[in-house]
Short mmCIF file of C-alpha atoms in Angstrom, two decimals:
data_model
loop_
_atom_site.label_atom_id
_atom_site.label_comp_id
_atom_site.label_asym_id
_atom_site.label_seq_id
_atom_site.Cartn_x
_atom_site.Cartn_y
_atom_site.Cartn_z
CA MET A 1 -92.43 10.69 -126.57
CA GLY A 2 -89.69 13.68 -127.20
CA GLY A 3 -88.93 12.82 -124.10
CA TRP A 4 -86.06 16.22 -123.75
CA GLY A 5 -87.75 18.43 -124.91
CA GLU A 6 -91.31 19.86 -126.63
CA THR A 7 -90.82 22.93 -128.14
CA SER A 8 -93.05 24.41 -130.99
CA ARG A 9 -91.64 23.49 -134.86
CA ARG A 10 -93.61 26.10 -136.21
CA GLY A 11 -91.22 28.62 -139.35
CA THR A 12 -90.42 32.31 -139.19
CA SER A 13 -93.40 32.54 -140.10
CA GLY A 14 -96.22 31.06 -137.87
CA GLN A 15 -97.57 28.25 -140.23
CA PRO A 16 -96.95 25.02 -138.86
CA THR A 17 -93.52 22.86 -139.89
CA ARG A 18 -93.76 21.23 -144.29
CA ALA A 19 -92.54 17.50 -142.76
CA ALA A 20 -92.27 13.90 -144.31
CA GLN A 21 -92.96 10.97 -142.91
CA TYR A 22 -91.04 8.12 -143.28
CA VAL A 23 -92.20 3.99 -142.00
CA ARG A 24 -91.16 1.05 -142.30
CA MET A 25 -92.56 -2.15 -141.38
CA SER A 26 -90.14 -5.22 -141.96
CA THR A 27 -91.36 -9.29 -142.08
CA ASP A 28 -89.81 -9.95 -139.16
CA HIS A 29 -91.06 -6.86 -136.43
CA GLN A 30 -94.78 -6.91 -137.86
CA ARG A 31 -96.12 -5.41 -135.32
CA TYR A 32 -94.57 -1.83 -136.06
CA SER A 33 -97.22 -1.77 -138.37
CA THR A 34 -97.10 1.19 -140.64
CA GLU A 35 -101.16 2.15 -139.44
CA ASN A 36 -99.40 2.25 -136.12
CA GLN A 37 -95.96 4.47 -136.33
CA ARG A 38 -98.29 6.75 -138.85
CA GLU A 39 -100.97 7.56 -135.34
CA THR A 40 -97.42 7.97 -133.23
CA ILE A 41 -96.26 10.20 -135.57
CA GLY A 42 -99.19 12.31 -136.57
CA LYS A 43 -99.52 12.51 -132.81
CA TYR A 44 -96.26 14.27 -132.32
CA ALA A 45 -96.31 16.31 -135.60
CA ALA A 46 -99.29 18.30 -134.28
CA GLN A 47 -98.18 18.02 -130.25
CA HIS A 48 -94.90 20.45 -132.20
CA GLY A 49 -96.14 22.68 -134.84
CA MET A 50 -95.77 20.67 -137.55
CA VAL A 51 -97.84 19.72 -140.35
CA ILE A 52 -97.65 15.60 -143.18
CA ALA A 53 -97.05 16.48 -146.35
CA GLN A 54 -95.44 13.45 -148.24
CA THR A 55 -95.61 10.02 -147.11
CA TYR A 56 -92.56 7.89 -147.78
CA ALA A 57 -93.65 3.89 -147.25
CA ASP A 58 -91.55 0.23 -147.18
CA GLU A 59 -94.07 -2.01 -146.67
CA GLY A 60 -92.34 -5.70 -145.64
CA LYS A 61 -88.33 -4.16 -145.81
CA SER A 62 -86.27 -5.40 -143.55
CA GLY A 63 -84.07 -2.90 -142.22
CA LEU A 64 -80.88 -4.23 -142.70
CA SER A 65 -79.73 -2.02 -146.15
CA LEU A 66 -80.71 0.71 -148.20
CA GLU A 67 -81.02 -1.95 -150.95
CA GLY A 68 -85.11 -2.50 -151.65
CA ARG A 69 -85.69 0.34 -149.09
CA SER A 70 -87.60 2.17 -153.08
CA ALA A 71 -89.63 4.71 -150.41
CA LEU A 72 -86.46 5.72 -148.55
CA GLN A 73 -83.56 6.25 -151.50
CA GLN A 74 -86.46 7.99 -152.82
CA LEU A 75 -86.47 10.31 -149.86
CA ILE A 76 -82.79 10.50 -149.67
CA LYS A 77 -82.13 11.12 -153.19
CA ASP A 78 -85.23 14.66 -153.16
CA VAL A 79 -83.55 15.25 -150.01
CA GLN A 80 -80.09 15.78 -152.23
CA THR A 81 -80.96 17.00 -155.68
CA GLY A 82 -84.17 18.01 -155.54
CA HIS A 83 -86.02 20.67 -153.80
CA PRO A 84 -88.32 19.14 -151.19
CA ASP A 85 -91.63 20.03 -150.27
CA PHE A 86 -90.54 19.29 -145.71
CA GLU A 87 -88.35 20.40 -143.85
CA ALA A 88 -88.06 18.14 -141.63
CA ILE A 89 -88.35 14.53 -141.32
CA LEU A 90 -90.44 12.16 -139.28
CA VAL A 91 -89.73 8.13 -137.97
CA TYR A 92 -91.33 6.44 -135.66
CA ASP A 93 -87.20 5.25 -134.11
CA ILE A 94 -84.22 4.67 -134.84
CA SER A 95 -85.07 0.76 -135.94
CA ARG A 96 -88.00 2.32 -138.50
CA TRP A 97 -85.08 4.72 -140.46
CA GLY A 98 -82.70 1.10 -139.97
CA ARG A 99 -81.46 -1.68 -138.40
CA PHE A 100 -77.61 -0.90 -140.52
CA GLN A 101 -75.03 -3.54 -139.13
CA ASP A 102 -72.84 -0.98 -139.18
CA ALA A 103 -74.48 2.29 -137.19
CA ASP A 104 -72.82 4.76 -139.10
CA GLU A 105 -74.76 3.39 -142.14
CA SER A 106 -77.27 4.73 -140.52
CA ALA A 107 -76.44 8.08 -139.26
CA PHE A 108 -74.81 8.52 -142.71
CA TYR A 109 -78.20 8.50 -143.67
CA GLU A 110 -79.79 11.50 -141.46
CA TYR A 111 -76.29 13.79 -141.72
CA LEU A 112 -77.38 13.33 -145.47
CA CYS A 113 -80.51 14.56 -144.75
CA ARG A 114 -79.14 17.52 -141.92
CA ARG A 115 -77.13 18.57 -144.50
CA SER A 116 -79.34 19.70 -146.62
CA GLY A 117 -80.96 21.64 -143.91
CA ILE A 118 -83.91 18.93 -143.37
CA GLN A 119 -83.59 17.50 -139.68
CA VAL A 120 -84.68 13.93 -138.69
CA PHE A 121 -87.15 13.21 -135.77
CA TYR A 122 -87.20 9.92 -133.31
CA CYS A 123 -91.68 10.76 -132.36
CA ALA A 124 -90.93 7.41 -130.39
CA GLU A 125 -87.98 7.86 -128.37
CA PRO A 126 -87.09 8.71 -124.94
CA PHE A 127 -85.78 12.37 -126.16
CA GLU A 128 -85.34 14.94 -128.63
CA ASN A 129 -82.60 14.28 -131.54
CA ASP A 130 -81.39 18.10 -130.87
CA GLY A 131 -78.14 17.88 -131.31
CA SER A 132 -77.20 18.37 -128.21
CA PRO A 133 -74.20 15.13 -127.13
CA MET A 134 -76.27 13.51 -124.81
CA ALA A 135 -78.79 13.17 -127.97
CA THR A 136 -75.35 12.39 -129.74
CA ILE A 137 -74.88 9.12 -127.41
CA MET A 138 -78.65 7.73 -127.19
CA LYS A 139 -78.28 7.37 -130.86
CA SER A 140 -75.45 5.78 -131.04
CA VAL A 141 -76.81 2.89 -128.29
CA LYS A 142 -80.21 3.65 -129.83
CA ARG A 143 -78.00 2.08 -133.34
CA ALA A 144 -76.01 -0.45 -132.08
CA MET A 145 -79.54 -1.71 -130.10
CA ALA A 146 -81.22 -1.71 -133.51
CA GLY A 147 -79.29 -4.07 -134.93
CA GLU A 148 -78.68 -6.82 -132.34
CA TYR A 149 -80.71 -8.44 -134.42
CA SER A 150 -78.74 -9.33 -136.88
CA ARG A 151 -75.31 -10.50 -135.01
CA GLU A 152 -77.64 -12.94 -132.63
CA LEU A 153 -78.96 -14.34 -136.38
CA SER A 154 -75.08 -14.42 -136.47
CA ASN A 155 -74.07 -16.52 -133.60
CA LYS A 156 -77.77 -19.03 -133.54
CA VAL A 157 -75.28 -19.39 -137.06
CA PHE A 158 -72.09 -19.33 -135.49
CA GLN A 159 -73.19 -22.08 -132.95
CA GLY A 160 -74.61 -24.48 -135.63
CA GLN A 161 -70.94 -24.23 -136.77
CA CYS A 162 -69.59 -25.63 -133.92
CA ARG A 163 -72.13 -27.93 -132.96
CA LEU A 164 -70.88 -29.68 -137.18
CA ILE A 165 -67.44 -29.32 -136.52
CA GLU A 166 -67.33 -30.79 -133.20
CA LEU A 167 -69.27 -33.59 -135.07
CA GLY A 168 -66.27 -33.80 -137.16
CA PHE A 169 -66.95 -32.55 -139.72
CA ARG A 170 -65.42 -29.59 -142.18
CA GLN A 171 -66.36 -25.64 -142.67
CA GLY A 172 -65.80 -24.62 -145.72
CA GLY A 173 -62.52 -23.41 -146.75
CA SER A 174 -59.63 -25.16 -148.72
CA PRO A 175 -58.94 -28.39 -148.18
CA GLY A 176 -55.09 -27.88 -149.00
CA PHE A 177 -52.13 -30.10 -150.01
CA GLY A 178 -52.64 -33.38 -149.75
CA LEU A 179 -55.57 -34.15 -148.40
CA ARG A 180 -59.83 -33.35 -150.72
CA ARG A 181 -63.00 -32.99 -149.60
CA MET A 182 -65.32 -36.03 -149.74
CA LEU A 183 -69.75 -35.38 -150.07
CA LEU A 184 -71.25 -37.39 -147.50
CA ASP A 185 -75.23 -37.60 -147.22
CA GLU A 186 -76.78 -37.66 -144.27
CA HIS A 187 -76.40 -40.66 -143.37
CA ARG A 188 -72.14 -40.12 -143.30
CA ALA A 189 -72.41 -42.17 -146.96
CA PRO A 190 -69.51 -41.01 -149.42
CA LYS A 191 -71.29 -39.40 -151.51
CA GLY A 192 -67.97 -39.46 -154.14
CA PRO A 193 -65.12 -36.49 -153.87
CA LEU A 194 -65.72 -32.27 -154.61
CA ARG A 195 -63.57 -30.55 -157.39
CA PRO A 196 -61.98 -27.26 -156.27
CA GLY A 197 -65.29 -24.42 -156.41
CA GLU A 198 -67.50 -27.16 -156.18
CA GLN A 199 -69.67 -27.58 -153.15
CA LYS A 200 -72.98 -29.70 -151.74
CA SER A 201 -76.56 -29.08 -152.97
CA LEU A 202 -78.06 -30.59 -150.37
CA GLN A 203 -78.70 -28.91 -147.11
CA THR A 204 -78.52 -32.47 -145.33
CA ASP A 205 -74.92 -33.15 -146.53
CA ARG A 206 -72.02 -32.85 -144.86
CA VAL A 207 -67.99 -32.50 -145.94
CA ILE A 208 -65.12 -34.44 -144.16
CA LEU A 209 -61.08 -33.93 -145.35
CA THR A 210 -59.68 -37.23 -146.82
CA PRO A 211 -56.12 -37.92 -148.23
CA GLY A 212 -55.53 -37.15 -151.81
CA PRO A 213 -53.30 -37.86 -154.31
CA HIS A 214 -50.74 -40.17 -153.63
CA ASP A 215 -48.55 -38.47 -154.55
CA GLU A 216 -49.12 -35.14 -152.85
CA VAL A 217 -49.42 -37.46 -149.73
CA ALA A 218 -45.40 -38.51 -150.64
CA THR A 219 -44.71 -35.10 -150.57
CA VAL A 220 -46.04 -34.25 -146.92
CA HIS A 221 -44.18 -37.32 -146.06
CA TYR A 222 -41.11 -36.22 -147.53
CA ILE A 223 -41.54 -32.19 -145.50
CA TYR A 224 -41.94 -33.70 -142.57
CA LYS A 225 -39.03 -36.15 -142.53
CA GLU A 226 -36.50 -33.49 -144.48
CA PHE A 227 -37.43 -31.22 -141.28
CA LEU A 228 -37.43 -34.30 -139.14
CA GLU A 229 -34.74 -36.40 -140.53
CA ALA A 230 -32.55 -34.19 -142.25
CA GLY A 231 -32.43 -30.62 -139.94
CA LYS A 232 -33.65 -29.04 -143.00
CA LEU A 233 -35.04 -25.13 -142.10
CA GLU A 234 -38.46 -24.84 -144.47
CA GLN A 235 -37.27 -22.22 -147.22
CA ASP A 236 -34.55 -24.88 -147.66
CA ILE A 237 -37.06 -27.36 -148.19
CA ALA A 238 -38.98 -25.75 -150.33
CA ASP A 239 -36.07 -24.31 -152.26
CA ALA A 240 -36.23 -28.33 -153.71
CA LEU A 241 -39.55 -28.51 -153.66
CA ASN A 242 -39.63 -25.66 -156.17
CA ALA A 243 -36.10 -27.54 -158.08
CA LYS A 244 -38.41 -30.01 -158.43
CA GLY A 245 -40.90 -28.68 -160.01
CA LEU A 246 -43.46 -28.96 -158.07
CA ARG A 247 -46.34 -26.35 -157.06
CA THR A 248 -48.44 -25.92 -154.00
CA ASP A 249 -51.87 -27.02 -153.89
CA LEU A 250 -52.45 -23.14 -155.27
CA ASP A 251 -50.68 -23.39 -158.34
CA ARG A 252 -47.49 -22.16 -157.05
CA ALA A 253 -44.54 -21.90 -155.74
CA TRP A 254 -43.54 -23.21 -152.65
CA THR A 255 -42.48 -20.40 -149.97
CA ARG A 256 -40.91 -20.73 -145.85
CA GLY A 257 -44.62 -20.02 -144.51
CA THR A 258 -46.78 -23.29 -147.47
CA VAL A 259 -43.70 -25.76 -145.89
CA HIS A 260 -44.92 -23.97 -142.36
CA GLN A 261 -48.62 -24.71 -142.94
CA VAL A 262 -47.94 -28.18 -143.58
CA LEU A 263 -45.84 -28.70 -140.71
CA THR A 264 -47.53 -26.77 -137.87
CA ASN A 265 -51.61 -27.62 -139.17
CA GLU A 266 -53.33 -30.42 -137.38
CA LYS A 267 -55.90 -31.40 -140.35
CA TYR A 268 -52.70 -33.52 -141.04
CA ILE A 269 -53.48 -35.57 -138.25
CA GLY A 270 -57.06 -36.03 -138.67
CA ASN A 271 -57.61 -32.76 -136.03
CA ASN A 272 -60.87 -30.49 -137.33
CA VAL A 273 -60.13 -26.53 -135.91
CA TYR A 274 -62.27 -24.20 -136.28
CA ASN A 275 -62.36 -20.45 -135.09
CA ARG A 276 -58.73 -20.05 -135.50
CA THR A 277 -59.75 -16.75 -136.70
CA SER A 278 -62.98 -14.85 -136.42
CA PHE A 279 -64.83 -12.79 -139.08
CA LYS A 280 -68.35 -11.97 -137.51
CA LEU A 281 -70.67 -9.93 -139.49
CA LYS A 282 -67.77 -9.43 -141.76
CA GLN A 283 -66.28 -6.13 -139.40
CA ARG A 284 -62.87 -7.69 -139.16
CA HIS A 285 -60.90 -10.03 -138.84
CA VAL A 286 -58.98 -11.11 -135.46
CA ARG A 287 -57.22 -14.10 -134.41
CA ASN A 288 -59.06 -15.88 -131.73
CA THR A 289 -55.91 -17.34 -128.87
CA ALA A 290 -56.53 -21.85 -128.47
CA ASP A 291 -59.17 -21.55 -125.16
CA MET A 292 -61.52 -20.44 -128.70
CA TRP A 293 -61.32 -22.49 -130.61
CA VAL A 294 -63.13 -25.26 -131.31
CA ARG A 295 -62.00 -28.72 -132.16
CA ARG A 296 -62.39 -32.71 -133.12
CA ASP A 297 -59.34 -34.73 -132.73
CA GLY A 298 -59.24 -37.58 -134.54
CA ALA A 299 -62.19 -35.97 -137.01
CA PHE A 300 -60.43 -37.54 -140.34
CA GLU A 301 -57.89 -39.75 -141.74
CA SER A 302 -54.74 -39.27 -140.56
CA LEU A 303 -51.71 -38.25 -143.43
CA VAL A 304 -49.15 -38.59 -141.13
CA PRO A 305 -48.30 -39.93 -137.28
CA ILE A 306 -49.34 -37.59 -134.73
CA GLU A 307 -45.40 -38.43 -133.78
CA TRP A 308 -43.97 -36.88 -136.26
CA PHE A 309 -46.82 -34.15 -135.99
CA ARG A 310 -45.67 -33.09 -132.11
CA ARG A 311 -42.17 -34.13 -132.87
CA ALA A 312 -41.97 -31.15 -135.46
CA GLN A 313 -44.36 -29.01 -133.45
CA GLU A 314 -40.99 -29.35 -130.38
CA VAL A 315 -38.77 -29.06 -132.49
CA ILE A 316 -40.63 -25.41 -134.23
CA ALA A 317 -41.33 -24.26 -130.20
CA ALA A 318 -37.30 -25.42 -129.37
CA ARG A 319 -35.58 -22.87 -132.04
CA SER A 320 -35.96 -20.07 -129.29
CA ARG A 321 -35.61 -21.94 -126.31
CA ARG A 322 -32.03 -23.72 -127.27
CA LEU A 323 -30.92 -20.48 -127.54
CA ASP A 324 -29.33 -18.34 -124.54
CA ASP A 325 -29.94 -14.80 -123.67
CA ALA A 326 -26.32 -13.97 -125.02
CA SER A 327 -26.95 -15.82 -128.01
CA MET A 328 -29.52 -14.39 -128.61
CA LEU A 329 -28.62 -10.97 -127.34
CA GLU A 330 -25.95 -11.93 -130.56
CA LEU A 331 -28.10 -12.61 -133.29
CA LEU A 332 -29.47 -9.37 -132.23
CA ARG A 333 -27.07 -7.20 -132.55
CA HIS A 334 -25.92 -8.75 -136.02
CA LEU A 335 -28.86 -7.84 -137.14
CA TYR A 336 -28.39 -4.02 -136.42
CA GLU A 337 -24.98 -4.01 -138.04
CA LYS A 338 -26.64 -5.36 -140.95
CA ALA A 339 -29.50 -3.60 -141.14
CA GLY A 340 -28.33 -0.38 -138.81
CA ALA A 341 -31.73 0.06 -136.64
CA LEU A 342 -33.71 -2.10 -134.77
CA SER A 343 -38.29 -2.88 -134.83
CA GLY A 344 -40.14 -5.84 -133.80
CA LEU A 345 -41.08 -5.98 -137.37
CA LEU A 346 -37.31 -6.45 -138.76
CA ILE A 347 -36.68 -8.57 -136.49
CA ASP A 348 -40.77 -10.81 -137.05
CA GLU A 349 -38.93 -11.17 -140.72
CA GLN A 350 -35.57 -12.98 -140.17
CA GLU A 351 -36.13 -16.57 -139.88
CA ALA A 352 -32.87 -18.01 -138.51
CA MET A 353 -33.88 -15.51 -134.96
CA PRO A 354 -36.99 -15.75 -132.58
CA SER A 355 -39.20 -14.14 -132.39
CA SER A 356 -40.13 -10.60 -131.49
CA SER A 357 -42.45 -11.45 -128.63
CA THR A 358 -39.93 -13.82 -127.43
CA TYR A 359 -36.97 -11.05 -127.12
CA ARG A 360 -39.95 -9.51 -124.84
CA SER A 361 -40.70 -12.17 -122.65
CA ARG A 362 -36.90 -13.02 -122.20
CA PHE A 363 -35.49 -9.65 -122.10
CA GLY A 364 -38.18 -7.55 -120.29
CA GLY A 365 -39.08 -4.93 -123.27
CA LEU A 366 -37.67 -5.09 -126.52
CA VAL A 367 -36.05 -1.52 -125.41
CA ARG A 368 -34.56 -3.23 -123.06
CA ALA A 369 -32.95 -6.14 -125.53
CA TYR A 370 -31.75 -3.22 -127.30
CA SER A 371 -30.36 -1.01 -125.10
CA LEU A 372 -27.84 -3.88 -123.21
CA ILE A 373 -26.70 -4.27 -127.58
CA GLY A 374 -25.59 -0.75 -127.84
CA PHE A 375 -28.89 0.59 -130.01
CA ARG A 376 -30.65 3.67 -128.86
CA PRO A 377 -33.74 4.30 -130.53
CA SER A 378 -34.53 8.07 -131.64
CA ARG A 379 -37.47 8.27 -130.07
CA ASP A 380 -37.80 9.40 -125.68
CA TYR A 381 -38.53 6.31 -124.04
CA ARG A 382 -39.59 7.24 -121.17
CA TYR A 383 -43.03 7.88 -121.37
CA LEU A 384 -43.03 3.88 -120.95
CA GLU A 385 -42.93 4.27 -117.08
CA ILE A 386 -45.95 6.42 -117.43
CA ASN A 387 -47.07 4.77 -119.19
CA GLN A 388 -46.72 1.73 -116.69
CA ALA A 389 -48.10 3.52 -114.29
CA LEU A 390 -51.63 4.82 -116.16
CA ARG A 391 -51.92 0.63 -117.01
CA ALA A 392 -51.07 0.08 -113.16
CA LEU A 393 -53.93 2.71 -112.58
CA MET A 394 -56.83 1.06 -115.36
CA PRO A 395 -58.43 -0.96 -112.85
CA ASN A 396 -59.52 1.38 -110.56
CA ILE A 397 -60.48 3.69 -112.74
CA VAL A 398 -62.87 0.84 -114.26
CA ALA A 399 -63.83 -0.22 -110.86
CA GLU A 400 -65.18 3.26 -110.12
CA ILE A 401 -67.01 3.73 -113.86
CA VAL A 402 -68.78 -0.08 -112.44
CA GLY A 403 -69.68 1.12 -108.74
CA GLY A 404 -70.95 4.48 -110.51
CA LEU A 405 -73.07 2.51 -112.42
CA SER A 406 -74.27 0.10 -110.28
CA ASP A 407 -75.58 3.13 -108.16
CA PHE A 408 -78.15 3.92 -111.08
CA HIS A 409 -79.00 0.25 -110.62
CA ALA A 410 -76.92 -1.25 -113.96
CA THR A 411 -74.35 -3.55 -114.26
CA ALA A 412 -71.36 -4.33 -116.45
CA ASN A 413 -69.12 -7.25 -117.34
CA SER A 414 -65.96 -6.18 -118.84
CA ASP A 415 -65.04 -8.80 -121.13
CA ILE A 416 -61.59 -10.19 -120.31
CA ARG A 417 -60.12 -10.64 -124.31
CA THR A 418 -61.00 -6.83 -124.97
CA GLY A 419 -61.25 -4.93 -122.04
CA LEU A 420 -64.97 -3.60 -122.99
CA LEU A 421 -67.69 -3.36 -120.41
CA ASN A 422 -70.93 -4.71 -121.87
CA VAL A 423 -73.57 -2.37 -119.59
CA ASN A 424 -77.01 -4.33 -119.15
CA ASP A 425 -76.24 -6.13 -122.36
CA GLU A 426 -77.49 -2.93 -124.21
CA PHE A 427 -74.25 -0.72 -125.28
CA THR A 428 -70.47 -1.88 -124.80
CA LEU A 429 -67.92 1.04 -123.52
CA SER A 430 -64.59 1.31 -124.33
CA ILE A 431 -61.78 3.47 -121.21
CA VAL A 432 -59.05 5.63 -123.08
CA ILE A 433 -56.74 7.23 -120.04
CA ALA A 434 -55.18 10.38 -121.80
CA ARG A 435 -51.71 11.41 -120.30
CA CYS A 436 -50.62 13.98 -119.84
CA HIS A 437 -47.87 16.12 -121.48
CA GLN A 438 -45.79 19.19 -120.26
CA LEU A 439 -44.40 21.44 -123.66
CA ILE A 440 -41.22 23.07 -123.54
CA SER A 441 -43.24 25.60 -123.07
CA GLY A 442 -44.66 24.92 -119.59
CA THR A 443 -48.15 25.05 -121.14
CA PHE A 444 -50.28 21.24 -120.95
CA ARG A 445 -51.27 18.85 -124.35
CA TRP A 446 -53.14 16.15 -124.18
CA ARG A 447 -52.90 13.23 -127.11
CA LEU A 448 -56.10 11.59 -127.63
CA HIS A 449 -55.59 7.73 -128.89
CA PHE A 450 -59.15 5.51 -129.73
CA ASP A 451 -58.96 2.27 -130.79
CA THR A 452 -61.09 1.52 -133.97
CA SER A 453 -61.48 -1.38 -134.15
CA LEU A 454 -62.96 -2.86 -130.72
CA ALA A 455 -66.05 -0.37 -131.96
CA PRO A 456 -66.99 0.21 -128.36
CA ASP A 457 -70.31 1.93 -128.28
CA ILE A 458 -69.62 4.63 -126.36
CA THR A 459 -65.83 5.25 -125.38
CA VAL A 460 -65.11 7.67 -122.34
CA VAL A 461 -61.54 9.73 -122.58
CA VAL A 462 -60.47 9.80 -118.77
CA ARG A 463 -57.77 13.44 -119.24
CA MET A 464 -55.14 13.32 -116.70
CA ALA A 465 -54.39 16.18 -114.52
CA ALA A 466 -49.99 16.23 -114.59
CA ASP A 467 -49.42 14.81 -111.50
CA GLN A 468 -50.87 11.21 -114.01
CA ARG A 469 -52.58 10.64 -110.45
CA THR A 470 -55.05 12.38 -110.38
CA VAL A 471 -58.52 13.08 -113.07
CA LEU A 472 -59.33 16.11 -114.64
CA ASP A 473 -61.87 15.56 -116.25
CA TYR A 474 -63.99 13.35 -118.90
CA TYR A 475 -65.25 12.88 -122.46
CA LEU A 476 -67.52 10.99 -123.46
CA PHE A 477 -67.53 9.80 -127.82
CA PRO A 478 -70.63 7.81 -129.14
CA ARG A 479 -69.12 5.25 -131.77
CA ILE A 480 -70.01 7.69 -135.12
CA ASP A 481 -68.94 10.37 -134.16
CA LEU A 482 -65.42 9.15 -132.86
CA PRO A 483 -61.91 10.11 -134.16
CA LEU A 484 -60.84 8.51 -136.96
CA ARG A 485 -57.77 10.65 -136.68
CA PRO A 486 -56.24 11.12 -132.77
CA CYS A 487 -57.37 14.41 -131.13
CA ARG A 488 -54.83 17.08 -129.73
CA LEU A 489 -56.24 19.33 -126.81
CA ALA A 490 -55.16 21.95 -125.10
CA GLU A 491 -55.63 23.25 -121.62
CA GLN A 492 -58.53 25.53 -122.78
CA ASP A 493 -59.73 26.77 -126.16
CA ASN A 494 -60.51 23.45 -127.90
CA GLU A 495 -62.59 23.01 -130.37
CA VAL A 496 -66.70 23.35 -130.08
CA THR A 497 -66.79 19.50 -131.27
CA LEU A 498 -65.09 17.65 -129.36
CA ASP A 499 -65.68 20.29 -126.53
CA ALA A 500 -69.41 19.25 -126.90
CA TYR A 501 -68.29 15.95 -125.50
CA ARG A 502 -66.87 17.38 -121.83
CA PHE A 503 -67.72 16.28 -118.62
CA GLU A 504 -66.86 16.43 -115.13
CA SER A 505 -68.70 13.82 -114.56
CA LEU A 506 -69.48 10.69 -115.46
CA GLU A 507 -72.85 11.16 -114.40
CA PRO A 508 -74.50 11.64 -118.45
CA LEU A 509 -73.39 8.18 -118.67
CA TYR A 510 -74.84 6.71 -115.50
CA VAL A 511 -78.01 8.79 -116.36
CA LEU A 512 -78.02 7.12 -120.29
CA ALA A 513 -76.98 3.44 -118.43
CA GLU A 514 -80.42 3.67 -115.74
CA ARG A 515 -82.77 5.29 -118.89
CA CYS A 516 -81.86 1.16 -120.53
CA VAL A 517 -82.77 -0.14 -117.07
CA LEU A 518 -86.17 1.35 -117.45
CA ASN A 519 -86.20 1.15 -120.62
CA LYS A 520 -86.05 -2.60 -120.62
CA ALA A 521 -88.36 -3.12 -118.14
CA ALA A 522 -91.03 -1.31 -119.62
#
């Protein structure tokens, strides 16, 4: 136990270090009894010259949050506000400290202890919590593993929701203008409509969508006819509805967006579509691609004919297709003359223009489209060529890392959507290439950018040499220590905190992956 180092923890006076032990037994992991934890902690203390001075115990408490864990709350309070009668804290392993869904929360509570001069030791972990880069990486991985239980539970719930969608049942959310929610019993017999804010009371009940009041259905038909037959734009239709004093289902004025929603949402032709966006475990909203949607066509009664809906989608899609290159550039030139500058966001805000993505695909990028109308951004875009070359180099670097992991008996699978590598189903890996930038003085700098929204367990920064083809060195950042802002590196004399994560090779990463394989096999 304690893997990387068996140093004594005796104080300067030669007396044993006084330590507090924290033990927790959750209702779902009975094998980690507090007695077993105390026994392991006691052995660790004896081996490292410590004496147990105080015990904090949470019996039958989940580790998902601090709520309800009075012992850990008291421990943190004693560390922060009092003069505790101990100099160290002993815990069985990282999962006993907490199975927090956000691994940073677990790291935060440990940091509070360390800031007060009290070190936390995990007695059954195969590494010493000594602050070394390897220990930091190991803790990040272990914390992610400790929270995996919640992720697995979330996945099971998600699979159940997908099954109900495929059976034709509604899974939450506002029904929308012109629609209402109908409650069904376990035999699919109607029990009555649900008013706004009402929810089903029985677990076996289900909900479907049905047409709403006749006047709202008539308004939906009006929107489609004005769009398809009169050729009006969404904003013109919204203005007409507001002039009539009509309100949306949320009792708000109509806008271009709310009219567009009626014209594009498949629920108006009875289709049940789910997982357009994700907010799993309340981490972040993600807009999913169409191949990830879960659907059941014809689940509800349609409000408008399918032919109307299909024609509306064709009209919307044809807005950009019917414009030739000259017409698109003329619209872009007019916007430039009116606004004095251009950006993708500004283009997307214009109703009568194709989207910025359409300009990118049609002209090979926004910068080239800008150049065709005489707009020269103030920024130097020559770096785009370098970035393009580095993007082409990325597959080779990924293949090299996957091969290195394989040499250490580890496997890695790539997520096509996020680009993350899943190593041994134990931790995720993000790879970032840092290009070399030469200053006017002739010296070199590297700027490290991180996509924190992906929340990888470990981020590998590949620092390139001046030729942009040769790898200079590597930086390994566990999630808990990932810089919140871009970092700028010099040729030498960088911050000590950054140099701690610098490696000449990726062998530490490969060793970590191998340890995970061995631990999993054990």
